[in-house]
PDB file of C-alpha atoms in Angstrom:
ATOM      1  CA  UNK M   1      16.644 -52.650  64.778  1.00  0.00           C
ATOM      2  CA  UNK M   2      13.117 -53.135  65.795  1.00  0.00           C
ATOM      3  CA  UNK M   3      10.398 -52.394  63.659  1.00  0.00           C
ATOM      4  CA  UNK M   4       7.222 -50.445  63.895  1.00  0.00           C
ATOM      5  CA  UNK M   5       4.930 -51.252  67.419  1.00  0.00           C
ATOM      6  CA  UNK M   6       1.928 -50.355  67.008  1.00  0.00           C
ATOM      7  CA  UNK M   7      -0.562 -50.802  70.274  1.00  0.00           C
ATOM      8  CA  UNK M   8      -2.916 -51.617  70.821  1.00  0.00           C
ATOM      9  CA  UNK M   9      -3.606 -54.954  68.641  1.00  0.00           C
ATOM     10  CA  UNK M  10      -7.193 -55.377  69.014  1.00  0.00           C
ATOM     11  CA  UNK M  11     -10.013 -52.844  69.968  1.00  0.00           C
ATOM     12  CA  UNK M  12     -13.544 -52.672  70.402  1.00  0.00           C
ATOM     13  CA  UNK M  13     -15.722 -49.500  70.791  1.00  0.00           C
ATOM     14  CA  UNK M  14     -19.012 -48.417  70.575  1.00  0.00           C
ATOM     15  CA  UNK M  15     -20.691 -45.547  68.396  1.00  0.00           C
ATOM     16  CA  UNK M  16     -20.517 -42.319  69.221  1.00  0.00           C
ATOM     17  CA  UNK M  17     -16.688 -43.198  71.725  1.00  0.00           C
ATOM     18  CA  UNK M  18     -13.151 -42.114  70.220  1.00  0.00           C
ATOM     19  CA  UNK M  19     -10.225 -44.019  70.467  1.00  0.00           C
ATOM     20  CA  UNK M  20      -6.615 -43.608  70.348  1.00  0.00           C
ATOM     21  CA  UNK M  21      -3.873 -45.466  68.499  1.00  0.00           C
ATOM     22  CA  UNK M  22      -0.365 -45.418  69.221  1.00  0.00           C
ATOM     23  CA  UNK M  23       2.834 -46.253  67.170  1.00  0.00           C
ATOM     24  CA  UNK M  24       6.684 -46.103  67.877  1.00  0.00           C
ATOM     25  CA  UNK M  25       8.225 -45.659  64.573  1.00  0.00           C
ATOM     26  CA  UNK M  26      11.950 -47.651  63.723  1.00  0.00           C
ATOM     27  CA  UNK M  27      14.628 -46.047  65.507  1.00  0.00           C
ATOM     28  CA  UNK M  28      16.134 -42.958  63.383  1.00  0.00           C
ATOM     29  CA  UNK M  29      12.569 -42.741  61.513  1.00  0.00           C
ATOM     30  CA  UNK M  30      11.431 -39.099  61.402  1.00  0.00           C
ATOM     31  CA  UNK M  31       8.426 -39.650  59.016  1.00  0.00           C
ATOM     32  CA  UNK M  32       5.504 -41.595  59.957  1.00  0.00           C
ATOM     33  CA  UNK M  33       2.576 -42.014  57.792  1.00  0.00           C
ATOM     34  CA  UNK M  34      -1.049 -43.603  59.123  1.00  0.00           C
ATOM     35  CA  UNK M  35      -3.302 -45.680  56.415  1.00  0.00           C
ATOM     36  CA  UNK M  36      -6.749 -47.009  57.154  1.00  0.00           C
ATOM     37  CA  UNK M  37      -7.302 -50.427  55.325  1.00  0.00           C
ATOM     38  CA  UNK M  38     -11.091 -52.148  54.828  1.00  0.00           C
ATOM     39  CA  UNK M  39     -12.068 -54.623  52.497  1.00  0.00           C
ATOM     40  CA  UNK M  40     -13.790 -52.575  50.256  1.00  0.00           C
ATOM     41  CA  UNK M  41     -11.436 -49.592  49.934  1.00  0.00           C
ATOM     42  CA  UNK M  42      -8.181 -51.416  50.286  1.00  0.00           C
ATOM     43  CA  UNK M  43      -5.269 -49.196  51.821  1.00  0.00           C
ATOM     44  CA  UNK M  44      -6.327 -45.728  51.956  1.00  0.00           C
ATOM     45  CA  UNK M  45      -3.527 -42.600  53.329  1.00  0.00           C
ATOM     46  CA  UNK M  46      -5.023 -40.579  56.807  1.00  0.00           C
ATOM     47  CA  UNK M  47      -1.778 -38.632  57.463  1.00  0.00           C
ATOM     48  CA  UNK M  48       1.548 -38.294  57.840  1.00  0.00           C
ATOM     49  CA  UNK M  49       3.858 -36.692  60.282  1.00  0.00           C
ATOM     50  CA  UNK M  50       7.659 -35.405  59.929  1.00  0.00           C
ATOM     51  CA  UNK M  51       9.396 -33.703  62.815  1.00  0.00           C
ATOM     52  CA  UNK M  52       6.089 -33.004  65.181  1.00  0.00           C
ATOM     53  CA  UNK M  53       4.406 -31.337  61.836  1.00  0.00           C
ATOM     54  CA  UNK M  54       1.441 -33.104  59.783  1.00  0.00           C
ATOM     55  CA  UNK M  55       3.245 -33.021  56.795  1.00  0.00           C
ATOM     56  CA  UNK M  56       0.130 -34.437  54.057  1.00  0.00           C
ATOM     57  CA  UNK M  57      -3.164 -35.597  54.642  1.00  0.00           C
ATOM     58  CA  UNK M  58      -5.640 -37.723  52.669  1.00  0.00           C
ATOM     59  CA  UNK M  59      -9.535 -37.292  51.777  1.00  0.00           C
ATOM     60  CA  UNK M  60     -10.742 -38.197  55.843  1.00  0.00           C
ATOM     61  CA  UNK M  61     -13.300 -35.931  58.037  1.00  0.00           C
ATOM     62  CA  UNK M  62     -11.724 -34.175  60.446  1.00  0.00           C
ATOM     63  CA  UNK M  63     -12.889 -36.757  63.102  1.00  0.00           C
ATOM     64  CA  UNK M  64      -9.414 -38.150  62.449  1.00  0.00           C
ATOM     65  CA  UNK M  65      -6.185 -36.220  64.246  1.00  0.00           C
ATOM     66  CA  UNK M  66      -2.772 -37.411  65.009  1.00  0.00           C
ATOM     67  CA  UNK M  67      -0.117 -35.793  66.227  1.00  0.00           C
ATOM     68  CA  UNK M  68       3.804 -36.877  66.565  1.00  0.00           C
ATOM     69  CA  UNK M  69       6.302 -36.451  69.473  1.00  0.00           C
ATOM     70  CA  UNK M  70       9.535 -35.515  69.921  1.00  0.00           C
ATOM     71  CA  UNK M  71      10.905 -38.422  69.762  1.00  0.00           C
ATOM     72  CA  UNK M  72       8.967 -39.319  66.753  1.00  0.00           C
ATOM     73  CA  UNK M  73       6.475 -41.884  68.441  1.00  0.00           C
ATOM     74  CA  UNK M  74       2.765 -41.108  66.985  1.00  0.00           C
ATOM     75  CA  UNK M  75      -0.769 -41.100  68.167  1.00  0.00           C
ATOM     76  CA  UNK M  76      -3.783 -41.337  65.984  1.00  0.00           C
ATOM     77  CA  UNK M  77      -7.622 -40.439  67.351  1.00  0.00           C
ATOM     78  CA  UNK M  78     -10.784 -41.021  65.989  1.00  0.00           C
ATOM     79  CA  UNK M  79     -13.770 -38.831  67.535  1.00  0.00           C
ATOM     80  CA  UNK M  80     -17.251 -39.917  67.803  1.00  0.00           C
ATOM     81  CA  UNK M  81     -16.918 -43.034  66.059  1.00  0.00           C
ATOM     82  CA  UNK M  82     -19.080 -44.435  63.032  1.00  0.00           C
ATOM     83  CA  UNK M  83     -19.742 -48.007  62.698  1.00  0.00           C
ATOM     84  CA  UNK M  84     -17.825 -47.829  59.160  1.00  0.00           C
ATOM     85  CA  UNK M  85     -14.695 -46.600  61.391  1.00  0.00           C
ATOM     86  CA  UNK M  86     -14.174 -50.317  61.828  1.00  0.00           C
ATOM     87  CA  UNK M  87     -10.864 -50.982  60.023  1.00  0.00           C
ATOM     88  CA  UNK M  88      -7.242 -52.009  60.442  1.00  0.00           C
ATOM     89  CA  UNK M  89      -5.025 -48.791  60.886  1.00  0.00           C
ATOM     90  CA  UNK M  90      -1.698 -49.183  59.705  1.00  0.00           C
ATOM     91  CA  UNK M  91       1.096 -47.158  60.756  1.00  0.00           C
ATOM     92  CA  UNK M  92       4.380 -46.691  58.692  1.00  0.00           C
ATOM     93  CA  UNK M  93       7.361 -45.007  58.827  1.00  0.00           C
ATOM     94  CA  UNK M  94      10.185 -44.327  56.643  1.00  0.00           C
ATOM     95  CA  UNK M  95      13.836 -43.112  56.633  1.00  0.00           C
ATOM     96  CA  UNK M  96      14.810 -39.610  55.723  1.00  0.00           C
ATOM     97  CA  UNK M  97      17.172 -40.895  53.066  1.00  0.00           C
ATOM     98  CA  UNK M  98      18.671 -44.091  51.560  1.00  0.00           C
ATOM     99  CA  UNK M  99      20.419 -45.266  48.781  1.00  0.00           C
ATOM    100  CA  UNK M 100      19.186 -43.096  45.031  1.00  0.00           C
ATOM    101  CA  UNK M 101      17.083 -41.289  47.242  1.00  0.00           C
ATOM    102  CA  UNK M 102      14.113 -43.283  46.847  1.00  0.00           C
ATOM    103  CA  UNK M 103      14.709 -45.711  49.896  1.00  0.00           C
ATOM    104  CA  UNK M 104      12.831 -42.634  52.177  1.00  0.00           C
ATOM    105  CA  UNK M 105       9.739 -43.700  50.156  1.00  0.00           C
ATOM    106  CA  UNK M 106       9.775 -47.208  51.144  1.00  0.00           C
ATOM    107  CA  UNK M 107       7.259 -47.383  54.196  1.00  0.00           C
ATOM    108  CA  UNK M 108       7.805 -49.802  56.819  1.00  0.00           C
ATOM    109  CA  UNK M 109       4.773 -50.718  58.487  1.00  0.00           C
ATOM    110  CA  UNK M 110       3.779 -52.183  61.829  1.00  0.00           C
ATOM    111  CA  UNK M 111       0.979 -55.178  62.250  1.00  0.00           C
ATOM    112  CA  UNK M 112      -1.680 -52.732  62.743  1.00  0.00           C
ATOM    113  CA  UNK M 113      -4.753 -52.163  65.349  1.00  0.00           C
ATOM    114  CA  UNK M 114      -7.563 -53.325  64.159  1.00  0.00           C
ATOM    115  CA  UNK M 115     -10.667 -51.562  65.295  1.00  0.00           C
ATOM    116  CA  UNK M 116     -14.279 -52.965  65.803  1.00  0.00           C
ATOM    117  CA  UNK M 117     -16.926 -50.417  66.289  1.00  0.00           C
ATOM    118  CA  UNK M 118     -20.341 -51.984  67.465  1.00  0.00           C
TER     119      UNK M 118
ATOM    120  CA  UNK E   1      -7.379 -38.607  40.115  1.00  0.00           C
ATOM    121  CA  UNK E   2      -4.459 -41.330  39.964  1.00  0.00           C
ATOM    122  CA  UNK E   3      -6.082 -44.895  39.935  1.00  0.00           C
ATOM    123  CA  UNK E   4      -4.796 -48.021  40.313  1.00  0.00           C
ATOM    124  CA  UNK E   5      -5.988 -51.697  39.221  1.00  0.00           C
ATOM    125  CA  UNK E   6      -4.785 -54.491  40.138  1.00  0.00           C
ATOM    126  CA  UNK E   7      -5.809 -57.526  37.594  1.00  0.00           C
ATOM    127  CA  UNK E   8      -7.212 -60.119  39.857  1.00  0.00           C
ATOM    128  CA  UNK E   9      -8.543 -60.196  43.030  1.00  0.00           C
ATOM    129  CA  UNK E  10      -7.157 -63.459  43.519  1.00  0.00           C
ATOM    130  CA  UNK E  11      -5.297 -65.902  41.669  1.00  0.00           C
ATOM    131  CA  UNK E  12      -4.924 -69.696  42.717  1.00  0.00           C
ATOM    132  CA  UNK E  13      -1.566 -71.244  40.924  1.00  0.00           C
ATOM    133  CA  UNK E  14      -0.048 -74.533  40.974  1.00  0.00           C
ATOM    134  CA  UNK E  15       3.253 -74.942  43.390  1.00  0.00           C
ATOM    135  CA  UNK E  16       6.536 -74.756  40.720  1.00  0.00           C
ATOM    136  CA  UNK E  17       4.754 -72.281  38.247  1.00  0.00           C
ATOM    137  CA  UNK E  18       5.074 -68.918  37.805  1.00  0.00           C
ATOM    138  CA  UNK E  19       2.660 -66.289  38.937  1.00  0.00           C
ATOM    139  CA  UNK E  20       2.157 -63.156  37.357  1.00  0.00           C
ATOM    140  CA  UNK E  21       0.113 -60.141  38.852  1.00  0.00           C
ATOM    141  CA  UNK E  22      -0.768 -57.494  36.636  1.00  0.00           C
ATOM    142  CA  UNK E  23      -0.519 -53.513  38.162  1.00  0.00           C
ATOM    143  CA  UNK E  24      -2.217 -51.025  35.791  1.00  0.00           C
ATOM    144  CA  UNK E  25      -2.334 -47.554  36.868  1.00  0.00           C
ATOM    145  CA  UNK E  26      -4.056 -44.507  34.878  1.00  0.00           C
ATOM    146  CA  UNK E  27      -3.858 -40.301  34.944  1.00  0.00           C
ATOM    147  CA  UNK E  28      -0.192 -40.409  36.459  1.00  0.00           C
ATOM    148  CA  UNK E  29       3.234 -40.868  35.051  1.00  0.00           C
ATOM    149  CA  UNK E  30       5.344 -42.230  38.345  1.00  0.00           C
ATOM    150  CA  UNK E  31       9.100 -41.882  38.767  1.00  0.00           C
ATOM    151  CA  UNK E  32       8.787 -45.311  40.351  1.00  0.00           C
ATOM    152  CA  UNK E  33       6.629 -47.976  41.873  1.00  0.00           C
ATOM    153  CA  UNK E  34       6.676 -50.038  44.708  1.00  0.00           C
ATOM    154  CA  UNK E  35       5.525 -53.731  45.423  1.00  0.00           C
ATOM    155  CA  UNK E  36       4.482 -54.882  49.075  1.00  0.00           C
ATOM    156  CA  UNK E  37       3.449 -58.536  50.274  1.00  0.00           C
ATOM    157  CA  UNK E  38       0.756 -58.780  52.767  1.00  0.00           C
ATOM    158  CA  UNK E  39      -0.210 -62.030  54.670  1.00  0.00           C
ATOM    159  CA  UNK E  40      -3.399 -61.854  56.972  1.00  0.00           C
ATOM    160  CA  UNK E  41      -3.353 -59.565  59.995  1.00  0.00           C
ATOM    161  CA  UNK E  42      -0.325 -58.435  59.099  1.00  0.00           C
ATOM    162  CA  UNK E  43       1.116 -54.905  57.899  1.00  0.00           C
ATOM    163  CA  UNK E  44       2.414 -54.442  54.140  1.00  0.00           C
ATOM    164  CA  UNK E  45       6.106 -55.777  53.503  1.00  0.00           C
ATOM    165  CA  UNK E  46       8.365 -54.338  51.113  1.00  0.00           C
ATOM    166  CA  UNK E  47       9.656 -56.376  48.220  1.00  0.00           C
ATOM    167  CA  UNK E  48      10.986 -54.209  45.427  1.00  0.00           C
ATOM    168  CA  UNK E  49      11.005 -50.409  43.846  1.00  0.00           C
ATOM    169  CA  UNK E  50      11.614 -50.146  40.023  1.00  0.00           C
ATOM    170  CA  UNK E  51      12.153 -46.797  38.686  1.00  0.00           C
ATOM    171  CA  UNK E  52      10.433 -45.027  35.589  1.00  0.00           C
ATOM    172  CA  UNK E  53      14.105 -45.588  33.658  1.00  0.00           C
ATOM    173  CA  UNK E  54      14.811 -49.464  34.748  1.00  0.00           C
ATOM    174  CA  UNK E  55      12.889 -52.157  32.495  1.00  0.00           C
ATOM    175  CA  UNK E  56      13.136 -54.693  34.700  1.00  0.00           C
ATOM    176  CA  UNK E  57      14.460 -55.328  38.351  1.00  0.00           C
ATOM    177  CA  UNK E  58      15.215 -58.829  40.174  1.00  0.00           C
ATOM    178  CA  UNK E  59      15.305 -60.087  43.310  1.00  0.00           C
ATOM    179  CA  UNK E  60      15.780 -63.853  43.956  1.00  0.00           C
ATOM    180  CA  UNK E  61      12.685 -65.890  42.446  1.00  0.00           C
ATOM    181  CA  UNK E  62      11.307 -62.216  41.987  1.00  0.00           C
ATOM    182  CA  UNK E  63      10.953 -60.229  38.989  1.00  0.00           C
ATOM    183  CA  UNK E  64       8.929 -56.821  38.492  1.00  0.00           C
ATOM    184  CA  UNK E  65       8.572 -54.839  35.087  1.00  0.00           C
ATOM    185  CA  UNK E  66       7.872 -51.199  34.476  1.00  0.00           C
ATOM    186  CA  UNK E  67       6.430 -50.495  31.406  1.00  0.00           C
ATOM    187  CA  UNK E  68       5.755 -46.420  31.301  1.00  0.00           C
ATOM    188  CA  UNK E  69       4.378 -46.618  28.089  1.00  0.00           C
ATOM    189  CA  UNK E  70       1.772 -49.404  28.759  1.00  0.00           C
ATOM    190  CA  UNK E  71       1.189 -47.773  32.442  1.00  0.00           C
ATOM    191  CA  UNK E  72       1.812 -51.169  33.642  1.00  0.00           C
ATOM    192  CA  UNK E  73       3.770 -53.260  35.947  1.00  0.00           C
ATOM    193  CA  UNK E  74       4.100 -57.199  35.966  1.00  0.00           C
ATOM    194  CA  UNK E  75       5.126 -58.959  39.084  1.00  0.00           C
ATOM    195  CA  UNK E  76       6.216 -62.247  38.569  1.00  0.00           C
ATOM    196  CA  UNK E  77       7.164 -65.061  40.967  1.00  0.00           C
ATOM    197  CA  UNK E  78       8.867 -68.073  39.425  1.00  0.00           C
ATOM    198  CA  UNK E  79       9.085 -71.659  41.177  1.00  0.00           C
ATOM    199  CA  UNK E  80       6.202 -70.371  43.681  1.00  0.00           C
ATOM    200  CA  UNK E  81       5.695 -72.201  46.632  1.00  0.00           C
ATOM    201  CA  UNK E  82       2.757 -72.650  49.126  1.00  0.00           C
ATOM    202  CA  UNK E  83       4.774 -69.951  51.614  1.00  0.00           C
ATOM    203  CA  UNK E  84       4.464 -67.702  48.454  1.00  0.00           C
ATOM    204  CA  UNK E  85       0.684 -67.481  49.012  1.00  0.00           C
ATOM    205  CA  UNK E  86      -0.171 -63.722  50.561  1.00  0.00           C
ATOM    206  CA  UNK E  87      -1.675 -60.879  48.971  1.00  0.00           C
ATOM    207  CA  UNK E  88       0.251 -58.445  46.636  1.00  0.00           C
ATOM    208  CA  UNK E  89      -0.104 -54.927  46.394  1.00  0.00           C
ATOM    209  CA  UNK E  90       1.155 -52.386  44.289  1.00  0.00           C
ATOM    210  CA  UNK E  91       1.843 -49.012  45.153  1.00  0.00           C
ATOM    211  CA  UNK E  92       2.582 -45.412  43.570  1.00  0.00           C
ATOM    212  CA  UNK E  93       3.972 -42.488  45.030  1.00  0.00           C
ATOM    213  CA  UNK E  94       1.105 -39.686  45.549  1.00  0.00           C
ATOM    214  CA  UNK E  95       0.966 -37.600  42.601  1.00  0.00           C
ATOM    215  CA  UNK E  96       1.102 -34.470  44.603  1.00  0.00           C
ATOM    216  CA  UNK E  97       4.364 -35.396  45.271  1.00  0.00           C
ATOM    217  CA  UNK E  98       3.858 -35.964  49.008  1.00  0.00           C
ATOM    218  CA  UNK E  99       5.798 -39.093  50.703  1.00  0.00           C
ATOM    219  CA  UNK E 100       2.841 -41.519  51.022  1.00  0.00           C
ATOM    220  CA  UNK E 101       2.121 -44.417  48.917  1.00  0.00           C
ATOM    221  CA  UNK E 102      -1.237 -44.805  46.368  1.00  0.00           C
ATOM    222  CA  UNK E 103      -1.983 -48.880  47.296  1.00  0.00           C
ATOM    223  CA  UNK E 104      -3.993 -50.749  44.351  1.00  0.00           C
ATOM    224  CA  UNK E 105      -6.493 -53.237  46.361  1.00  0.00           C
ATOM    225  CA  UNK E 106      -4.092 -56.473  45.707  1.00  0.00           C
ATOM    226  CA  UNK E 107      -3.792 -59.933  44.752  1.00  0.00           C
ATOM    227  CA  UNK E 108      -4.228 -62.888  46.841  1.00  0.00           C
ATOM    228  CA  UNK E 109      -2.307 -65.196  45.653  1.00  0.00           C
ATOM    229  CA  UNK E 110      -3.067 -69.019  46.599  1.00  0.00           C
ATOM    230  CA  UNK E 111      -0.169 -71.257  45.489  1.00  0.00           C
ATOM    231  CA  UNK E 112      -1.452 -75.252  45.604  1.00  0.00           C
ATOM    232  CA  UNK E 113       0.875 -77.986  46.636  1.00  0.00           C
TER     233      UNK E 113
END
């Protein structure tokens, strides 16, 4: 199976722009959770999405959306950017059910965009 | 709110010993926990989940302990080797109960031919 695309790689951006991210989850993934990781605040949880529906969301303004398709693919946006915006978003998904029932909490992430804003 | 530390922010080992990161993790009582590896410009890689009721769980040169009472887990990587070196992270399910993962900051781990 393929794993988690996330595009694109590398983005930069000035103040005040927004930006979208995109991620395919692994095939038969309905879940699909978005982290924002910096140096100083390590991996931190924006959102995540089951079946088209934000399911949970973390402590971020609401300058942050997503949304997820049909076909489970995600989108993240960030509105009128901030210069501490600059980050690597992660994007992970995870199966509905596994083996004990803990294998859906395993999250299998992508390589991430990582986002410069200037 | 949960919290999570992770010992070190970096450890430097010699190849052929064994490494030990330390997770503690405060205010929470998890049914499980979850270690990922991370090498540069990469995304988080699942190793290995140990539940609340399992002591200790294996995996090749890997070994991970859960101790509830201590609110700690040890990660441990015997024989390390220079493609050991990444950074470590542990991680807790949300204590809401939601499906995503509460990261600690992680260890980079340096192993030294």
């Amino acid at each position: 199976k393929a794993g988690v695309t996330q595009t694109p790689r590398y983005l930069i951006k000035t103040r005040g722009q927004q930006v979208t991210l995109s991620c395919s989850p692994i095939s038969g993934h309905r879940s699909v959770s978005w982290y924002q990781q910096t140096p100083g605040q390590g991996l931190q949880f924006l959102f995540e999405y089951f079946s088209e529906t934000q399911r949970n969301k973390g402590n971020f303004p609401g300058r942050f959306s997503g949304r997820q398709f049909s076909n489970s693919r995600s989108e993240m946006n960030v509105s009128t950017l901030e210069l501490g915006d600059s980050a690597l978003y992660l994007c992970a998904s995870s199966p509905e059910t596994g083996t004990g029932g803990l294998a859906k909490n395993i999250q299998y992430f992508g390589a991430g965009t990582r986002l410069s804003v200037l | 709110s949960q919290k999570i530390e992770q010992n070190s922010e970096a450890l430097n080992i010699q190849e052929g010993k064994t490494a030990t990161l330390t997770c503690n993790y405060t205010n929470y009582s998890p049914a499980y926990l979850q270690w990922y590896r991370q090498d540069p410009g990469r995304g988080p890689v699942f190793l290995l989940l140990i539940r609340e009721n399992e002591k200790e769980k294996r995996k090749e040169r890997l070994k991970v302990t859960f101790d509830t009472t201590l609110k700690q887990s040890l990660f441990h990587i015997t024989a390390s080797q220079p493609a050991d070196s990444a950074t470590y992270l542990c991680a807790l399910p949300d204590q809401t109960g939601a499906n995503n993962l509460f990261f600690g900051t992680g260890t980079r781990l340096t192993v030294i031919p």
